[in-house]
C-alpha cells in the first residue's frame, strides 16, 4: 500500500514537472494545464462516442445472428414453401403479413405490395433451405430515433415466436435460451430510452412510444423470455414505472390532461402483463394511501394540494382498469391481499370514506369503487381455491 502511494505521488510530480517544462513562454502553467485537460477531455468524449457506436453495431449483429439461427431452426425440416401452403387459407395471408412487417412500421411509410412479397417468398424458398430474415428497411430507423433498431429486432422476435407456437411451423425454440441475453440487452436499452423520453414528454406523442410499451409488455408476458429480461432489467422496470407515475402526479401545466391520459394508458398497457401488474397496483395504491392520509389532516383542498388532488384521479382510472382486467382474467395470483399497500387500503377503507366523505365526496366515491374491485378480486381468488 505504501509503495502504491509513493508511485502515485511520484507520477503526479513527474507530470507536473513535464507540464511546467513544456509550457509555452507566453502562457502560464495554469492556463496550459487547463488547455491540456480540455484536449484530453475532448479526446475521451470522441473515443467514448466511438465505443458506443461500436457497441451498438455489435448488438445489431447479435440481433441478426440470433434471428438467423432461430429462423433456420423454424424452417430446417422440410420445404418451407410447402409448410406455408399447408396452413389454413386465412392464415397464409397472416403469415405473409407477419414476415412483411418490419416491427417498426409506426407511421404511414410505403409498404411492399402483397404480390411482391409473395413472389419474394417463392423465390427465397427455391434458393435457400430457410426463409430469409423478415427485415425490411424502414424510414423510421434513423439517427433521430436510435431505439428503432431495438424495436425492429424485438418485434421480429415476437412474430417469429408466434409462428413457431401455432400451425405447421410449430417449433421448440427453448435451445436458443442461452442466446437470449441479446434480448435482455435490447430491452435494457429500450427502457433507458423510454425513461429518458417520459421524464420530459413532448406532446403530441409519436405512436412509436405506445408501440414500445406494448412490445415491452408482450416480451415480459412470454414465458421463455420473461426470466431473462427480469433478471437483468427488473430495476430498470421499477424505475420506468415510477417515472410514469411521477409524470402523472407532478404535471402542473394547463394542458396536462392530454399528457396524463397518454401516460396513464401506457401504465395500463404495461399492467396488461400479469407479471408487472402487482408491482404497478402496489405502487399506485401507495400514492393513494399517502394522499388519503394527507387529506385526513385538512378540511378542504388547500392551494398546495390542488394539482395533486386533480392528478390523483388519473391513478384511480389506471387502478380500475388493472383491477377489472385482473377480475376478468381470474389471475388473482398476481394481485394478492398479502401486499402491504392493499392490506393498508382495505383495513382503513371504511374509516377513510367516513372521515373524508363530507369534505371530499368525489375522492371517497373513487375509494369506494376501488374497494369493491379489490374485494371482487378477493372473491374470485377464494372461489378459485380447491
Coordinates of C-alpha atoms in Angstrom, one line a residue:
X1 CA 0.0 0.0 0.0
X2 CA 2.8 2.4 0.9
X3 CA 4.5 1.6 -2.4
X4 CA 1.4 2.4 -4.4
X5 CA 1.0 5.8 -2.6
X6 CA 4.7 6.5 -3.3
X7 CA 4.4 5.7 -7.0
X8 CA 1.2 7.8 -7.3
X9 CA 2.9 10.8 -5.8
X10 CA 6.0 10.3 -7.9
X11 CA 3.8 10.1 -11.1
X12 CA 1.9 13.3 -10.2
X13 CA 5.2 15.1 -9.5
X14 CA 6.7 13.9 -12.8
X15 CA 3.5 15.0 -14.7
X16 CA 3.7 18.5 -13.1
X17 CA 7.4 18.9 -14.0
X18 CA 6.7 17.8 -17.6
X19 CA 3.9 20.3 -17.9
X20 CA 6.0 23.1 -16.5
X21 CA 8.9 22.4 -18.8
X22 CA 6.7 22.2 -21.9
X23 CA 4.6 25.3 -21.1
X24 CA 4.9 27.9 -23.9
X25 CA 6.6 31.1 -23.0
X26 CA 3.5 33.3 -23.5
X27 CA 1.2 31.0 -21.4
X28 CA 1.1 30.4 -17.7
X29 CA 1.4 26.9 -16.3
X30 CA -2.2 27.1 -15.1
X31 CA -3.6 28.0 -18.5
X32 CA -1.5 25.4 -20.2
X33 CA -2.7 22.7 -17.8
X34 CA -6.4 23.7 -18.3
X35 CA -5.8 23.6 -22.1
X36 CA -4.3 20.1 -21.9
X37 CA -7.2 18.9 -19.7
X38 CA -9.7 20.2 -22.2
X39 CA -7.9 18.4 -25.1
X40 CA -7.8 15.1 -23.2
X41 CA -11.5 15.6 -22.3
X42 CA -12.5 16.1 -25.9
X43 CA -10.5 13.1 -27.0
X44 CA -12.1 11.0 -24.3
X45 CA -15.5 12.1 -25.4
X46 CA -14.7 11.2 -29.0
X47 CA -13.4 7.8 -28.1
X48 CA -16.5 7.2 -25.8
X49 CA -18.8 8.0 -28.8
X50 CA -16.8 5.6 -31.0
X51 CA -17.0 2.9 -28.4
X52 CA -20.8 3.4 -28.0
X53 CA -21.2 3.3 -31.8
X54 CA -19.2 0.0 -32.0
X55 CA -21.2 -1.5 -29.1
X56 CA -24.4 -0.6 -30.9
X57 CA -23.1 -2.2 -34.1
X58 CA -22.1 -5.4 -32.3
X59 CA -25.5 -5.6 -30.7
X60 CA -27.2 -5.2 -34.1
X61 CA -25.0 -8.0 -35.4
X62 CA -26.1 -10.2 -32.5
X63 CA -29.7 -9.3 -33.4
X64 CA -29.2 -10.6 -36.9
X65 CA -27.3 -13.7 -35.8
X66 CA -30.0 -14.7 -33.2
X67 CA -32.8 -14.1 -35.7
X68 CA -30.9 -16.0 -38.4
X69 CA -30.4 -19.0 -36.1
X70 CA -34.0 -19.0 -34.9
X71 CA -35.3 -18.7 -38.5
X72 CA -33.1 -21.6 -39.6
X73 CA -34.5 -23.6 -36.7
X74 CA -38.0 -22.9 -37.7
X75 CA -37.6 -23.9 -41.4
X76 CA -34.9 -26.5 -41.2
X77 CA -37.2 -29.5 -41.6
X78 CA -38.9 -29.9 -45.0
X79 CA -39.7 -27.4 -47.7
X80 CA -40.7 -24.1 -46.2
X81 CA -42.9 -23.2 -49.1
X82 CA -44.9 -26.4 -48.5
X83 CA -45.1 -25.7 -44.8
X84 CA -46.5 -22.2 -45.6
X85 CA -49.0 -23.7 -48.1
X86 CA -50.1 -26.3 -45.6
X87 CA -51.6 -23.7 -43.3
X88 CA -55.2 -22.7 -43.4
X89 CA -56.2 -20.4 -46.3
X90 CA -56.7 -17.4 -44.0
X91 CA -53.5 -18.0 -42.1
X92 CA -51.3 -17.8 -45.1
X93 CA -52.1 -14.1 -45.5
X94 CA -51.4 -13.6 -41.9
X95 CA -48.0 -15.3 -42.2
X96 CA -47.1 -13.1 -45.2
X97 CA -48.2 -10.0 -43.2
X98 CA -46.0 -11.1 -40.2
X99 CA -43.0 -11.7 -42.4
X100 CA -43.5 -8.4 -44.3
X101 CA -43.9 -6.4 -41.1
X102 CA -40.5 -5.0 -40.0
X103 CA -41.8 -4.4 -36.5
X104 CA -41.1 -0.8 -36.9
X105 CA -43.9 0.4 -39.2
X106 CA -45.3 3.0 -36.9
X107 CA -46.2 5.7 -39.4
X108 CA -47.5 5.9 -43.0
X109 CA -44.4 4.8 -44.9
X110 CA -44.8 2.9 -48.1
X111 CA -45.1 -0.9 -47.7
X112 CA -44.4 -3.7 -50.1
X113 CA -47.3 -4.9 -52.2
X114 CA -48.5 -8.4 -51.2
X115 CA -47.9 -9.8 -54.7
X116 CA -44.2 -8.6 -54.5
X117 CA -43.8 -10.2 -51.1
X118 CA -45.4 -13.5 -52.3
X119 CA -43.0 -13.6 -55.3
X120 CA -40.1 -12.8 -52.9
X121 CA -41.0 -15.7 -50.6
X122 CA -41.4 -18.2 -53.5
X123 CA -38.0 -17.2 -54.9
X124 CA -36.4 -17.5 -51.5
X125 CA -37.9 -20.9 -50.9
X126 CA -36.4 -22.3 -54.1
X127 CA -33.0 -20.9 -53.5
X128 CA -32.4 -21.3 -49.7
X129 CA -33.1 -24.0 -47.1
X130 CA -35.0 -21.4 -45.0
X131 CA -36.7 -18.2 -45.5
X132 CA -34.6 -15.0 -45.3
X133 CA -35.0 -12.8 -42.3
X134 CA -38.1 -10.7 -42.4
X135 CA -36.1 -7.5 -42.2
X136 CA -37.5 -4.7 -44.3
X137 CA -35.7 -1.3 -44.1
X138 CA -38.0 1.5 -42.9
X139 CA -37.5 5.2 -42.8
X140 CA -38.1 5.1 -39.0
X141 CA -34.7 3.5 -38.4
X142 CA -32.9 6.8 -38.4
X143 CA -30.3 8.5 -36.2
X144 CA -33.1 10.7 -34.8
X145 CA -34.5 7.6 -33.1
X146 CA -31.8 5.0 -32.4
X147 CA -34.2 2.9 -30.4
X148 CA -36.0 1.9 -33.6
X149 CA -33.4 -0.8 -34.3
X150 CA -34.1 -2.4 -30.9
X151 CA -37.9 -2.2 -31.6
X152 CA -37.4 -3.8 -35.0
X153 CA -35.4 -6.7 -33.6
X154 CA -37.8 -7.3 -30.6
X155 CA -40.9 -7.2 -32.8
X156 CA -39.3 -9.6 -35.3
X157 CA -38.5 -11.9 -32.4
X158 CA -42.1 -11.9 -31.1
X159 CA -43.6 -12.5 -34.6
X160 CA -41.1 -15.3 -35.2
X161 CA -42.1 -16.9 -31.9
X162 CA -45.8 -16.6 -32.8
X163 CA -45.1 -18.5 -36.0
X164 CA -43.4 -21.3 -34.0
X165 CA -46.2 -21.7 -31.5
X166 CA -49.0 -22.4 -33.9
X167 CA -49.7 -24.1 -37.2
X168 CA -47.4 -26.4 -39.1
X169 CA -44.4 -24.3 -38.3
X170 CA -44.6 -25.2 -34.6
X171 CA -41.0 -25.5 -33.3
X172 CA -39.3 -25.7 -30.0
X173 CA -37.0 -22.7 -29.6
X174 CA -36.0 -23.4 -26.0
X175 CA -32.5 -24.4 -27.1
X176 CA -31.9 -20.7 -28.1
X177 CA -32.4 -19.6 -24.5
X178 CA -28.6 -19.2 -23.9
X179 CA -28.6 -16.5 -26.6
X180 CA -31.5 -14.5 -25.0
X181 CA -29.0 -12.2 -23.3
X182 CA -29.2 -10.3 -26.6
X183 CA -32.9 -9.8 -26.0
X184 CA -32.2 -8.5 -22.4
X185 CA -29.6 -6.1 -23.7
X186 CA -32.0 -4.6 -26.2
X187 CA -34.8 -4.4 -23.6
X188 CA -32.5 -2.6 -21.2
X189 CA -31.6 0.0 -23.8
X190 CA -35.2 0.3 -24.8
X191 CA -36.2 1.0 -21.2
X192 CA -33.4 3.6 -21.0
X193 CA -34.8 5.4 -24.0
X194 CA -38.4 5.2 -22.6
X195 CA -37.3 6.6 -19.3
X196 CA -35.5 9.5 -20.9
X197 CA -38.5 10.3 -23.1
X198 CA -41.1 10.1 -20.4
X199 CA -39.2 12.3 -18.0
X200 CA -39.8 15.2 -20.4
X201 CA -42.6 14.0 -22.7
X202 CA -43.3 16.1 -25.7
X203 CA -46.9 16.4 -27.0
X204 CA -48.2 15.3 -29.4
X205 CA -46.7 11.9 -28.9
X206 CA -45.4 9.7 -31.6
X207 CA -47.1 6.3 -31.9
X208 CA -43.6 4.8 -31.5
X209 CA -43.6 5.2 -27.7
X210 CA -47.0 3.5 -27.3
X211 CA -45.8 0.7 -29.5
X212 CA -42.6 0.4 -27.5
X213 CA -44.5 0.0 -24.2
X214 CA -46.8 -2.6 -25.9
X215 CA -43.8 -4.5 -27.2
X216 CA -42.3 -4.4 -23.7
X217 CA -45.4 -5.9 -22.1
X218 CA -45.6 -8.6 -24.7
X219 CA -42.0 -9.6 -24.2
X220 CA -42.3 -9.9 -20.4
X221 CA -45.6 -11.9 -20.9
X222 CA -43.6 -14.5 -22.8
X223 CA -42.8 -17.4 -20.5
X224 CA -39.5 -18.1 -22.4
X225 CA -38.2 -14.5 -22.3
X226 CA -39.6 -13.1 -19.0
X227 CA -37.0 -14.7 -16.7
X228 CA -34.0 -13.5 -18.8
X229 CA -35.5 -10.0 -19.1
X230 CA -36.5 -9.6 -15.4
X231 CA -33.1 -10.9 -14.2
X232 CA -31.3 -8.1 -15.9
X233 CA -34.0 -5.4 -16.2
X234 CA -36.1 -5.6 -13.0
X235 CA -34.5 -2.4 -11.5
X236 CA -35.0 -0.5 -14.8
X237 CA -38.6 -1.7 -15.0
X238 CA -39.2 -0.3 -11.5
X239 CA -37.6 3.0 -12.5
X240 CA -39.8 3.1 -15.6
X241 CA -43.0 2.5 -13.6
X242 CA -42.0 5.2 -11.1
X243 CA -41.2 7.6 -13.9
X244 CA -44.7 7.2 -15.5
X245 CA -46.2 7.7 -12.0
X246 CA -44.3 10.9 -11.4
X247 CA -45.2 12.3 -14.8
X248 CA -48.9 11.9 -13.8
X249 CA -48.6 13.3 -10.3
X250 CA -46.2 16.1 -10.9
X251 CA -47.7 17.6 -14.1
X252 CA -49.0 21.1 -13.4
X253 CA -49.3 22.8 -16.8
X254 CA -52.7 23.8 -18.2
X255 CA -52.9 21.2 -20.9
X256 CA -51.5 18.4 -18.8
X257 CA -54.6 16.2 -19.0
X258 CA -53.8 15.0 -22.6
X259 CA -50.3 14.0 -21.4
X260 CA -51.7 12.3 -18.3
X261 CA -54.2 10.3 -20.4
X262 CA -51.4 9.1 -22.7
X263 CA -49.1 8.2 -19.8
X264 CA -52.0 6.6 -17.9
X265 CA -52.7 4.4 -21.0
X266 CA -49.0 3.4 -21.0
X267 CA -49.3 2.2 -17.4
X268 CA -52.4 0.2 -18.3
X269 CA -50.6 -1.3 -21.3
X270 CA -47.7 -2.2 -19.1
X271 CA -50.0 -3.7 -16.5
X272 CA -51.6 -5.9 -19.1
X273 CA -48.7 -8.2 -18.3
X274 CA -49.7 -10.2 -15.3
X275 CA -46.0 -10.3 -14.1
X276 CA -45.9 -6.5 -13.8
X277 CA -49.5 -5.8 -12.6
X278 CA -48.9 -6.5 -8.9
X279 CA -46.0 -4.0 -8.7
X280 CA -47.9 -1.3 -10.6
X281 CA -51.0 -1.7 -8.5
X282 CA -49.0 -1.7 -5.3
X283 CA -47.1 1.4 -6.4
X284 CA -50.3 3.3 -7.3
X285 CA -52.1 2.3 -4.1
X286 CA -49.1 3.6 -2.1
X287 CA -49.7 7.0 -3.5
X288 CA -53.5 6.8 -2.9
X289 CA -52.9 5.7 0.7
X290 CA -50.4 8.5 1.3
X291 CA -52.7 11.2 -0.2
X292 CA -55.6 9.8 1.8
X293 CA -53.6 10.4 5.0
X294 CA -52.8 14.0 3.8
X295 CA -56.5 14.7 3.2
X296 CA -57.3 13.4 6.6
X297 CA -55.4 16.3 8.2
X298 CA -57.2 19.1 6.3
X299 CA -60.8 20.2 5.9
X300 CA -60.6 21.3 2.2
X301 CA -58.2 21.1 -0.6
X302 CA -55.5 23.7 0.1
X303 CA -53.6 25.6 -2.6
X304 CA -50.5 23.4 -2.3
X305 CA -52.6 20.3 -2.9
X306 CA -54.9 21.3 -5.7
X307 CA -52.8 20.0 -8.5
X308 CA -52.1 16.7 -6.7
X309 CA -55.8 16.3 -5.9
X310 CA -56.7 16.7 -9.6
X311 CA -53.9 14.4 -10.7
X312 CA -54.8 11.6 -8.3
X313 CA -57.9 10.8 -10.3
X314 CA -55.7 9.5 -13.2
X315 CA -54.3 7.0 -10.8
X316 CA -57.8 5.9 -9.8
X317 CA -58.6 5.3 -13.5
X318 CA -55.5 3.2 -14.0
X319 CA -56.2 1.2 -10.9
X320 CA -59.7 0.5 -12.0
X321 CA -58.6 -0.7 -15.5
X322 CA -56.0 -3.0 -14.0
X323 CA -58.3 -4.5 -11.3
X324 CA -61.1 -5.0 -13.8
X325 CA -58.6 -6.9 -16.0
X326 CA -57.4 -8.9 -13.1
X327 CA -61.0 -9.9 -12.2
X328 CA -61.8 -10.7 -15.8
X329 CA -58.8 -12.9 -16.3
X330 CA -59.2 -14.6 -12.9
X331 CA -55.5 -14.4 -12.5
X332 CA -55.6 -13.4 -8.8
X333 CA -52.2 -14.9 -8.0
X334 CA -50.5 -11.7 -9.4
X335 CA -52.5 -9.4 -7.0
X336 CA -52.6 -11.0 -3.6
X337 CA -54.0 -9.5 -0.4
X338 CA -50.7 -10.2 1.2
X339 CA -49.4 -7.0 -0.4
X340 CA -48.8 -4.3 2.3
X341 CA -50.4 -1.5 0.3
X342 CA -53.5 -3.5 -0.5
X343 CA -53.8 -4.5 3.2
X344 CA -53.5 -0.9 4.3
X345 CA -56.0 0.3 1.8
X346 CA -58.6 -2.3 2.8
X347 CA -58.1 -2.0 6.5
X348 CA -58.6 1.7 6.5
X349 CA -61.2 1.7 3.7
X350 CA -64.4 2.3 5.6
X351 CA -62.9 4.6 8.2
X352 CA -61.3 6.8 5.4
X353 CA -64.5 7.1 3.5
X354 CA -66.4 8.0 6.7
X355 CA -63.8 10.6 7.6
X356 CA -63.5 12.2 4.2
X357 CA -66.9 11.9 2.6
X358 CA -68.2 15.3 3.6
X359 CA -65.2 17.3 2.6
X360 CA -64.1 15.2 -0.4
X361 CA -67.1 13.4 -1.8
X362 CA -65.7 12.7 -5.3
X363 CA -62.4 11.3 -3.8
X364 CA -64.3 9.0 -1.4
X365 CA -66.6 7.8 -4.2
X366 CA -63.5 6.5 -6.1
X367 CA -62.1 5.0 -2.9
X368 CA -65.4 3.1 -2.6
X369 CA -65.2 1.9 -6.2
X370 CA -61.7 0.7 -5.7
X371 CA -62.7 -1.2 -2.5
X372 CA -65.4 -3.0 -4.5
X373 CA -62.9 -4.0 -7.2
X374 CA -60.3 -5.2 -4.7
X375 CA -63.0 -7.3 -2.8
X376 CA -64.1 -8.7 -6.2
X377 CA -60.6 -9.9 -6.8
X378 CA -60.5 -11.5 -3.3
X379 CA -63.8 -13.2 -4.0
X380 CA -62.5 -14.6 -7.3
X381 CA -59.4 -15.7 -5.5
X382 CA -61.4 -17.5 -2.8
X383 CA -63.6 -19.3 -5.4
X384 CA -60.6 -20.5 -7.3
X385 CA -59.1 -22.2 -4.3
X386 CA -59.7 -26.0 -4.1

